[in-house]
Amino acid sequence: MRALLLLLTLALACAARAQEQRPAMDYGIPQNYEIGGITVSGTRTVDPSAVKLFAGLQVGDKVDVPGERISRAIRNLWEQKLFSDVAIEAAEVRGRTIFLHIIVQEKPRLSRYKFRGITKGKADKLDEEIGLTRGQQYNEATEQRVRHLVRQHYYDKGYLYADARFTQLPDTLKGAVSDGVVVFIDVDPGPRVKIKDVVFSGNSAIKSAKLRRKMKKTKQKRWWNILGSSKFLADEYKADKARVIETYNNQGYRNAIIARDTMYRVGNKRVRVEIDLDEGQKFYFRNITWSGNTKYRSSRLDSILNIKKGDIYDKKKLDSRLYMNQSGIDVSSLYMDDGYLSFYPEPVELVSEGDSIDLEIRIREGRQYRIGEVIIKGNSKTNEHVIRREIRTRPGQLFNRSDVIRTQREISQLGYFDPEKLGVNPVPDPRTGLVDLEYTVEERPSDRLELSGGYGAQRVVLSLGLSFTNFSLRKILDPSAYQPLPAGDGQTLNVRAQTNGRFFQSYSLSFVEPWLGGRKANALSFSAYYSRQTNGEPRRIETSDGKQANPKLQSLDIIGLTLGLGKRLQVPDDWFILRQNISYQNYRLNNYNFGTVVFDFGKGTSNVLAYSVQLSRNSVDAPFFARSGSDVTLSLKATPPWSLLQPGRDWAAMPSAERFQWAEFHKWKFTTQWFNRLTRSKTQHDLVLMLRAGYGFLGKYNSAIGQSPFERFYLGGSGLTGFQLDGREIISLRGYDDTSLSPRTGNFIVSKYTAELRFPVSLNPQATIFTLAFAQAGNTWGSAEKFEPFKMYRSAGVGLRIFLPMFGPMGLDYGWRLDDVPNAPGMAKSQFHFTIGIDLGEL
């Protein structure tokens, strides 16, 4: 006990002595100290070293207490917006050395948050953009960032005055973050603001209406602009101002500027946009000279540039004649098609006098490059030789830009790869003068399961087809190649079946080898089919004498074979293809009553042996959604003139079954189709105009025999039918009933015109979708004497096309007929047309 009392006494004495040695601090009189140490307390998640760094104080610094350095350190900590309380105290003073203690209290952590004032779907989208996380520090900076993102989110959608308010409460729920808060974010989108007016001033050369049309997204609200957007979007407005200046530049006003522009509210939901222009002077081309050109004479370059003295100074026109014109008619193409890969023209303004400009185009030709290696990447399924045979750029050849573009088109037309991701990467080596070409592809599903539905002969007919477009016959005996069938050699195998039960069945098989022999683009095709139509009666019935042929059975059996050969021509150019085939069909009718309408007889046999030849030129850039190119086709299908080989026979007196035992006819068709891209966007979502015209004529050799019962034209409806008994060609004309614009027995002359405006919704190869608006006109006639080219049945409407790799193309159209059909007074004025599979009879 005595020892304890002694220790306590000594401790009190030491403490008193230390107190006597510590100098008293008078905060009314600043004194200078050296910082001997700094400690931090109160932090939970913030690093104490960071607090010292934020304060700006270091050990060894000289500070006045009280003084500006201490005050500034406190302000620095407040400015971090991390703390709700800040203090700096003197922990200890030893002579002229002071030890500081920084005390902070951190702001709360975010435990939960919730959006109010908007739907859950909109809140989820907003949440993805804001990116708040549980446990993060919540402070004024957080609120400012969230408010900014909310405003930006709605600003991009036309809500210019959106705002957000915040309510912060302690989170008392179990499992909440320590010292956490729950924050309610009240979102007020405000009204969606539309542009009431876009007003131009200072413009005299170009009318305001034209300038407004050039602004693609900044549109003023008008009653007729039902589908157009009139939201004010800042980024789009900036791009539209550039389009206005570009419009002036293209008309010679190269110094045109926007002197001032503004946007202000003129109502709760309307804003007014004002743009003040300084047009400047209009300029013209005067003298254009060339320098640095050794390969081609200046006169040759002048003819391609095709800009004359006195032409309006149009920078866009100048650039298109110098660089990469889409049509290929430019100076760059001239050089790059001859190996000058590094060619570059630089137009320089030499003199600007009054309204005239002199140009010197300085040519950097570079060296000619030859092709080194040609590399293919990305083909995981298709064998390399299938791609390589479509490539027109060969090692050792001079580099040719047009051949590269054509190669990309040919690879795209194969249908095995995503056309939006086809690429070519030239890798030049200036030391050797060689350029390696690397073609990149991305496989997409090309095999199809085609499901079709149609209506014919008062019955629904269902079709199931398997189309293997990248088949490999040479791997047919390799068990490991079945996935599910051998693939990779570019051959096509189609298997199809159609039925509506007992009344109709049809089976077909076709095979195409596009490169017979593997060296040239000579396509060999073969097809076979069998179909049977009956009245539903069984073939045989039970009788007292056993099974006998059913006398009530009515049937039509058709067997068909076709062998064809196609060849790519080199003259006039290699866009031309010549196709030839020989076909044979055998028709067997057994008490077939419907045959008296179609064939003019109900019992007997008819044969059709025909030779077909087709000459076509196809430069369409893509098989499903085409943007450019054309497809022109002239075809003839003819049988031998059997009756002319047998003179002296009285054909008119013969029964129909004998007259048509060997059918004879000649059938001519001409179709032309053109695609023109009306707009050009970076995303390839372009508006495309498609124009198509088709003509058909079915003729006879012998008037005594009459017109052939086969290959006749039927017009109207969707063009999709369940089955064809007589090789008939069923041609669509939307807005009308199926086959309603031709007699029941068909017609012999047809004419049809189509115009479509197409716009892609999705270019994804897994689901390519485009919308369309169409106008059509067509008619059929029974003879040349009755042919009236201007008497047409017209229609208009809208539609949708979808391409799914596993099912092929599908279509839905809604058409309005614009003319009445005399024999169909009850036909609806408008109707839907739905098709699954490939459309038939697109004349």
Short mmCIF file of C-alpha atoms in Angstrom, two decimals, residues 446-798:
data_model
loop_
_atom_site.label_atom_id
_atom_site.label_comp_id
_atom_site.label_asym_id
_atom_site.label_seq_id
_atom_site.Cartn_x
_atom_site.Cartn_y
_atom_site.Cartn_z
CA SER A 446 -26.79 -19.77 -94.15
CA ASP A 447 -28.64 -23.08 -94.05
CA ARG A 448 -32.39 -22.62 -93.82
CA LEU A 449 -35.43 -24.42 -92.56
CA GLU A 450 -38.17 -22.95 -94.74
CA LEU A 451 -41.75 -23.14 -93.53
CA SER A 452 -44.34 -21.96 -96.05
CA GLY A 453 -48.08 -21.67 -95.99
CA GLY A 454 -50.36 -21.09 -98.93
CA TYR A 455 -53.88 -21.50 -100.16
CA GLY A 456 -54.84 -23.17 -103.43
CA ALA A 457 -57.74 -25.16 -104.82
CA GLN A 458 -59.82 -24.19 -101.75
CA ARG A 459 -57.34 -25.93 -99.43
CA VAL A 460 -54.50 -24.92 -97.13
CA VAL A 461 -51.15 -26.31 -98.22
CA LEU A 462 -48.16 -26.53 -95.86
CA SER A 463 -44.55 -26.76 -97.02
CA LEU A 464 -41.39 -27.83 -95.29
CA GLY A 465 -38.05 -27.22 -96.96
CA LEU A 466 -34.45 -27.78 -95.97
CA SER A 467 -31.91 -25.63 -97.78
CA PHE A 468 -28.21 -26.34 -97.29
CA THR A 469 -26.49 -23.49 -99.14
CA ASN A 470 -22.91 -24.40 -98.19
CA PHE A 471 -23.06 -28.14 -98.82
CA SER A 472 -20.06 -30.41 -99.57
CA LEU A 473 -20.71 -33.44 -101.76
CA ARG A 474 -17.09 -34.66 -101.63
CA LYS A 475 -17.35 -35.13 -97.85
CA ILE A 476 -20.49 -37.24 -98.09
CA LEU A 477 -18.61 -40.40 -97.04
CA ASP A 478 -16.77 -38.72 -94.15
CA PRO A 479 -18.71 -39.41 -90.92
CA SER A 480 -16.89 -36.65 -89.04
CA ALA A 481 -18.14 -34.01 -91.52
CA TYR A 482 -21.82 -34.39 -90.60
CA GLN A 483 -22.76 -31.27 -88.60
CA PRO A 484 -25.59 -32.02 -89.42
CA LEU A 485 -24.53 -32.44 -93.09
CA PRO A 486 -21.13 -32.04 -94.76
CA ALA A 487 -20.48 -28.34 -95.39
CA GLY A 488 -17.92 -25.85 -96.62
CA ASP A 489 -17.70 -26.33 -100.42
CA GLY A 490 -20.35 -23.80 -101.47
CA GLN A 491 -22.73 -26.27 -103.08
CA THR A 492 -26.49 -26.04 -102.60
CA LEU A 493 -28.80 -28.91 -101.66
CA ASN A 494 -32.53 -28.32 -101.35
CA VAL A 495 -35.13 -30.82 -100.17
CA ARG A 496 -38.79 -29.82 -100.04
CA ALA A 497 -42.12 -31.45 -99.27
CA GLN A 498 -45.65 -30.05 -99.59
CA THR A 499 -48.94 -31.54 -98.52
CA ASN A 500 -52.47 -30.84 -97.41
CA GLY A 501 -53.22 -34.42 -96.48
CA ARG A 502 -54.81 -36.92 -98.86
CA PHE A 503 -55.54 -34.40 -101.61
CA PHE A 504 -52.06 -33.18 -102.47
CA GLN A 505 -48.43 -34.20 -101.96
CA SER A 506 -45.28 -32.90 -103.61
CA TYR A 507 -41.61 -33.76 -103.17
CA SER A 508 -38.60 -32.10 -104.75
CA LEU A 509 -34.83 -32.34 -104.66
CA SER A 510 -32.27 -30.00 -106.23
CA PHE A 511 -28.50 -29.69 -106.25
CA VAL A 512 -26.22 -26.90 -107.53
CA GLU A 513 -22.46 -26.96 -108.01
CA PRO A 514 -21.48 -23.29 -108.64
CA TRP A 515 -17.92 -24.09 -109.83
CA LEU A 516 -17.99 -27.21 -111.96
CA GLY A 517 -14.42 -28.51 -112.12
CA GLY A 518 -13.27 -25.90 -109.58
CA ARG A 519 -11.51 -23.66 -112.14
CA LYS A 520 -14.23 -21.52 -113.72
CA ALA A 521 -17.56 -20.16 -112.56
CA ASN A 522 -19.60 -22.72 -114.51
CA ALA A 523 -22.61 -23.77 -112.46
CA LEU A 524 -24.15 -27.23 -112.84
CA SER A 525 -27.67 -27.71 -111.52
CA PHE A 526 -30.00 -30.68 -111.28
CA SER A 527 -33.52 -30.95 -109.91
CA ALA A 528 -36.24 -33.56 -109.75
CA TYR A 529 -39.75 -33.46 -108.38
CA TYR A 530 -42.90 -35.49 -108.09
CA SER A 531 -46.39 -34.27 -107.20
CA ARG A 532 -49.78 -35.91 -106.95
CA GLN A 533 -53.21 -34.38 -106.59
CA THR A 534 -56.39 -36.39 -106.06
CA ASN A 535 -60.00 -35.97 -105.01
CA GLY A 536 -59.19 -37.72 -101.74
CA GLU A 537 -60.31 -41.16 -102.77
CA PRO A 538 -57.96 -44.11 -102.08
CA ARG A 539 -56.13 -45.75 -104.97
CA ARG A 540 -57.68 -49.18 -104.36
CA ILE A 541 -60.82 -50.36 -102.59
CA GLU A 542 -61.96 -53.66 -101.13
CA THR A 543 -64.46 -55.59 -103.25
CA SER A 544 -65.84 -59.13 -103.24
CA ASP A 545 -63.08 -59.97 -105.69
CA GLY A 546 -60.39 -58.50 -103.45
CA LYS A 547 -58.64 -55.12 -103.84
CA GLN A 548 -59.52 -53.36 -107.07
CA ALA A 549 -58.72 -49.98 -108.64
CA ASN A 550 -61.05 -47.31 -107.31
CA PRO A 551 -63.28 -46.06 -110.18
CA LYS A 552 -64.08 -42.88 -108.19
CA LEU A 553 -60.44 -41.86 -107.98
CA GLN A 554 -59.49 -38.67 -109.82
CA SER A 555 -55.76 -37.96 -109.91
CA LEU A 556 -53.02 -35.94 -111.55
CA ASP A 557 -49.43 -37.17 -111.30
CA ILE A 558 -46.52 -34.98 -112.39
CA ILE A 559 -42.87 -35.99 -112.72
CA GLY A 560 -40.25 -33.38 -113.59
CA LEU A 561 -36.49 -33.34 -114.27
CA THR A 562 -34.21 -30.39 -115.04
CA LEU A 563 -30.53 -30.26 -115.94
CA GLY A 564 -28.87 -26.84 -116.21
CA LEU A 565 -25.53 -25.17 -116.85
CA GLY A 566 -24.63 -21.57 -116.04
CA LYS A 567 -21.56 -19.65 -117.17
CA ARG A 568 -20.13 -16.29 -116.19
CA LEU A 569 -19.27 -14.32 -119.32
CA GLN A 570 -16.38 -11.95 -119.90
CA VAL A 571 -18.01 -9.99 -122.73
CA PRO A 572 -19.45 -7.32 -122.66
CA ASP A 573 -18.26 -7.49 -119.00
CA ASP A 574 -18.07 -10.13 -116.31
CA TRP A 575 -21.36 -9.11 -114.68
CA PHE A 576 -23.13 -11.13 -117.40
CA ILE A 577 -24.24 -14.73 -116.77
CA LEU A 578 -25.60 -17.15 -119.35
CA ARG A 579 -27.80 -19.96 -118.05
CA GLN A 580 -29.16 -22.85 -120.08
CA ASN A 581 -31.18 -25.88 -119.08
CA ILE A 582 -33.22 -28.73 -120.45
CA SER A 583 -36.38 -29.74 -118.63
CA TYR A 584 -38.89 -32.51 -118.93
CA GLN A 585 -42.32 -32.88 -117.30
CA ASN A 586 -44.74 -35.76 -117.59
CA TYR A 587 -48.41 -35.19 -116.70
CA ARG A 588 -50.72 -38.15 -116.17
CA LEU A 589 -54.42 -37.44 -115.75
CA ASN A 590 -56.89 -40.05 -114.52
CA ASN A 591 -60.54 -38.91 -114.72
CA TYR A 592 -59.32 -35.55 -113.52
CA ASN A 593 -62.30 -33.21 -113.80
CA PHE A 594 -60.29 -30.07 -112.96
CA GLY A 595 -58.04 -31.02 -115.87
CA THR A 596 -60.80 -30.14 -118.31
CA VAL A 597 -60.42 -26.53 -117.14
CA VAL A 598 -56.63 -26.45 -117.02
CA PHE A 599 -55.60 -28.93 -119.71
CA ASP A 600 -58.79 -29.12 -121.87
CA PHE A 601 -58.93 -32.87 -121.16
CA GLY A 602 -59.37 -35.02 -118.07
CA LYS A 603 -57.82 -38.36 -119.03
CA GLY A 604 -54.54 -38.93 -120.83
CA THR A 605 -50.85 -38.06 -120.79
CA SER A 606 -49.03 -34.87 -121.71
CA ASN A 607 -45.30 -34.26 -122.01
CA VAL A 608 -43.31 -31.04 -121.94
CA LEU A 609 -39.72 -31.14 -123.20
CA ALA A 610 -38.24 -27.63 -123.21
CA TYR A 611 -34.98 -25.79 -123.62
CA SER A 612 -34.44 -22.60 -121.59
CA VAL A 613 -31.83 -19.91 -122.06
CA GLN A 614 -31.37 -16.88 -119.84
CA LEU A 615 -29.00 -13.95 -120.23
CA SER A 616 -28.69 -11.72 -117.18
CA ARG A 617 -26.52 -8.95 -115.83
CA ASN A 618 -26.57 -8.71 -112.05
CA SER A 619 -24.57 -6.07 -110.19
CA VAL A 620 -26.74 -5.92 -107.05
CA ASP A 621 -24.53 -5.42 -104.00
CA ALA A 622 -26.41 -7.63 -101.50
CA PRO A 623 -28.94 -10.45 -101.86
CA PHE A 624 -31.56 -9.39 -99.27
CA PHE A 625 -31.28 -5.66 -98.52
CA ALA A 626 -29.62 -4.20 -101.61
CA ARG A 627 -28.51 -0.57 -101.77
CA SER A 628 -27.11 -0.27 -105.27
CA GLY A 629 -26.78 -2.10 -108.55
CA SER A 630 -29.16 -3.56 -111.08
CA ASP A 631 -30.46 -6.92 -112.28
CA VAL A 632 -31.55 -7.18 -115.92
CA THR A 633 -32.70 -10.54 -117.32
CA LEU A 634 -33.91 -11.74 -120.70
CA SER A 635 -35.09 -15.34 -120.91
CA LEU A 636 -36.64 -17.75 -123.40
CA LYS A 637 -38.21 -21.13 -122.73
CA ALA A 638 -39.24 -23.10 -125.80
CA THR A 639 -40.31 -26.59 -126.78
CA PRO A 640 -39.58 -28.12 -130.17
CA PRO A 641 -42.31 -27.22 -132.74
CA TRP A 642 -43.68 -30.76 -132.83
CA SER A 643 -46.62 -29.87 -135.08
CA LEU A 644 -44.40 -28.22 -137.70
CA LEU A 645 -42.36 -31.42 -137.86
CA GLN A 646 -45.52 -33.36 -138.74
CA PRO A 647 -47.12 -31.53 -141.69
CA GLY A 648 -50.39 -32.75 -143.12
CA ARG A 649 -52.02 -33.71 -139.83
CA ASP A 650 -55.39 -32.18 -139.04
CA TRP A 651 -54.52 -30.83 -135.60
CA ALA A 652 -57.75 -28.88 -135.19
CA ALA A 653 -59.83 -32.05 -135.44
CA MET A 654 -57.84 -33.97 -132.88
CA PRO A 655 -59.07 -34.38 -129.32
CA SER A 656 -57.19 -32.28 -126.75
CA ALA A 657 -55.51 -35.31 -125.16
CA GLU A 658 -53.87 -36.11 -128.49
CA ARG A 659 -53.08 -32.51 -129.49
CA PHE A 660 -51.27 -31.85 -126.23
CA GLN A 661 -49.57 -35.22 -125.91
CA TRP A 662 -46.38 -33.28 -126.64
CA ALA A 663 -47.00 -29.64 -125.67
CA GLU A 664 -45.43 -26.86 -127.66
CA PHE A 665 -44.91 -23.18 -126.87
CA HIS A 666 -42.31 -20.42 -126.67
CA LYS A 667 -42.22 -18.17 -123.60
CA TRP A 668 -40.34 -14.86 -123.43
CA LYS A 669 -39.67 -12.79 -120.32
CA PHE A 670 -37.83 -9.57 -119.65
CA THR A 671 -37.30 -8.15 -116.17
CA THR A 672 -35.25 -5.23 -114.94
CA GLN A 673 -34.62 -4.10 -111.39
CA TRP A 674 -32.65 -1.09 -110.15
CA PHE A 675 -31.52 -0.06 -106.67
CA ASN A 676 -30.53 3.50 -105.82
CA ARG A 677 -29.32 4.68 -102.42
CA LEU A 678 -31.06 7.98 -101.62
CA THR A 679 -29.24 8.69 -98.36
CA ARG A 680 -25.85 7.75 -96.97
CA SER A 681 -25.40 7.20 -93.24
CA LYS A 682 -22.40 5.99 -91.31
CA THR A 683 -24.49 3.16 -89.84
CA GLN A 684 -25.56 1.94 -93.32
CA HIS A 685 -29.21 2.64 -92.44
CA ASP A 686 -29.95 4.15 -95.83
CA LEU A 687 -33.17 4.94 -97.64
CA VAL A 688 -33.19 2.94 -100.86
CA LEU A 689 -35.38 3.27 -103.95
CA MET A 690 -36.12 0.03 -105.83
CA LEU A 691 -37.67 0.18 -109.30
CA ARG A 692 -38.75 -2.96 -111.12
CA ALA A 693 -40.49 -3.72 -114.42
CA GLY A 694 -41.40 -7.07 -115.95
CA TYR A 695 -42.94 -8.28 -119.18
CA GLY A 696 -43.96 -11.77 -120.26
CA PHE A 697 -45.30 -13.32 -123.46
CA LEU A 698 -46.43 -16.91 -124.08
CA GLY A 699 -46.66 -17.75 -127.77
CA LYS A 700 -47.70 -20.66 -130.00
CA TYR A 701 -46.22 -22.22 -133.14
CA ASN A 702 -49.45 -23.51 -134.69
CA SER A 703 -52.83 -21.77 -134.59
CA ALA A 704 -54.58 -25.08 -135.26
CA ILE A 705 -53.29 -26.49 -131.97
CA GLY A 706 -53.99 -23.31 -130.02
CA GLN A 707 -52.36 -21.95 -126.92
CA SER A 708 -50.45 -24.27 -124.63
CA PRO A 709 -52.21 -25.23 -121.38
CA PHE A 710 -48.83 -24.89 -119.63
CA GLU A 711 -46.74 -21.95 -118.38
CA ARG A 712 -49.56 -19.40 -118.39
CA PHE A 713 -49.52 -16.17 -116.35
CA TYR A 714 -51.71 -15.59 -113.28
CA LEU A 715 -51.71 -12.16 -111.61
CA GLY A 716 -52.87 -10.85 -108.23
CA GLY A 717 -52.38 -11.24 -104.51
CA SER A 718 -49.23 -12.25 -102.67
CA GLY A 719 -47.77 -14.42 -105.43
CA LEU A 720 -47.44 -17.28 -102.96
CA THR A 721 -49.54 -20.33 -103.73
CA GLY A 722 -49.72 -23.80 -102.32
CA PHE A 723 -49.05 -25.72 -105.52
CA GLN A 724 -48.83 -25.34 -109.28
CA LEU A 725 -50.41 -27.96 -111.51
CA ASP A 726 -49.34 -26.81 -114.92
CA GLY A 727 -46.10 -24.87 -114.56
CA ARG A 728 -48.15 -21.72 -114.22
CA GLU A 729 -46.36 -18.52 -113.23
CA ILE A 730 -48.19 -16.82 -110.39
CA ILE A 731 -47.24 -13.15 -110.12
CA SER A 732 -47.98 -10.95 -107.13
CA LEU A 733 -49.88 -7.69 -107.20
CA ARG A 734 -50.54 -6.61 -103.63
CA GLY A 735 -53.93 -5.19 -102.66
CA TYR A 736 -55.92 -7.67 -104.81
CA ASP A 737 -57.13 -11.22 -104.24
CA ASP A 738 -54.87 -14.06 -105.36
CA THR A 739 -54.95 -14.64 -109.15
CA SER A 740 -57.96 -12.30 -109.42
CA LEU A 741 -56.50 -10.21 -112.26
CA SER A 742 -56.40 -13.01 -114.82
CA PRO A 743 -58.94 -15.58 -116.04
CA ARG A 744 -59.33 -18.91 -114.30
CA THR A 745 -57.33 -20.53 -117.11
CA GLY A 746 -54.58 -17.89 -117.04
CA ASN A 747 -53.39 -15.43 -119.67
CA PHE A 748 -50.63 -15.12 -122.26
CA ILE A 749 -49.28 -11.58 -121.88
CA VAL A 750 -48.36 -9.88 -118.61
CA SER A 751 -46.89 -6.53 -117.65
CA LYS A 752 -46.05 -5.32 -114.17
CA TYR A 753 -44.33 -2.28 -112.62
CA THR A 754 -43.17 -1.85 -109.01
CA ALA A 755 -41.63 1.02 -107.04
CA GLU A 756 -40.54 0.60 -103.42
CA LEU A 757 -38.93 2.85 -100.83
CA ARG A 758 -37.00 0.68 -98.39
CA PHE A 759 -35.45 1.52 -95.03
CA PRO A 760 -33.61 -0.96 -92.78
CA VAL A 761 -34.73 -1.40 -89.19
CA SER A 762 -32.08 -3.98 -88.31
CA LEU A 763 -28.97 -5.04 -90.24
CA ASN A 764 -28.13 -7.76 -87.76
CA PRO A 765 -27.38 -10.90 -89.80
CA GLN A 766 -29.35 -12.96 -87.27
CA ALA A 767 -32.48 -10.92 -88.00
CA THR A 768 -32.33 -8.51 -90.93
CA ILE A 769 -35.45 -6.34 -91.10
CA PHE A 770 -36.51 -3.54 -93.42
CA THR A 771 -39.70 -1.60 -93.94
CA LEU A 772 -41.07 -0.50 -97.29
CA ALA A 773 -43.70 1.61 -98.98
CA PHE A 774 -44.78 0.42 -102.42
CA ALA A 775 -46.75 1.35 -105.51
CA GLN A 776 -47.58 -1.27 -108.15
CA ALA A 777 -49.41 -1.60 -111.42
CA GLY A 778 -50.02 -4.62 -113.66
CA ASN A 779 -52.39 -6.49 -115.94
CA THR A 780 -52.68 -9.57 -118.14
CA TRP A 781 -54.07 -9.99 -121.65
CA GLY A 782 -55.22 -12.91 -123.75
CA SER A 783 -53.68 -11.81 -127.05
CA ALA A 784 -51.47 -9.15 -128.63
CA GLU A 785 -54.58 -7.55 -130.18
CA LYS A 786 -56.03 -6.92 -126.71
CA PHE A 787 -52.79 -5.57 -125.25
CA GLU A 788 -53.27 -2.10 -123.72
CA PRO A 789 -50.06 -0.96 -122.03
CA PHE A 790 -51.74 1.88 -120.13
CA LYS A 791 -54.68 -0.10 -118.81
CA MET A 792 -53.33 -1.24 -115.45
CA TYR A 793 -54.65 -2.34 -112.10
CA ARG A 794 -52.91 -0.15 -109.51
CA SER A 795 -52.20 -0.53 -105.81
CA ALA A 796 -50.16 1.06 -103.02
CA GLY A 797 -49.29 0.16 -99.47
CA VAL A 798 -46.67 -0.56 -96.85
#
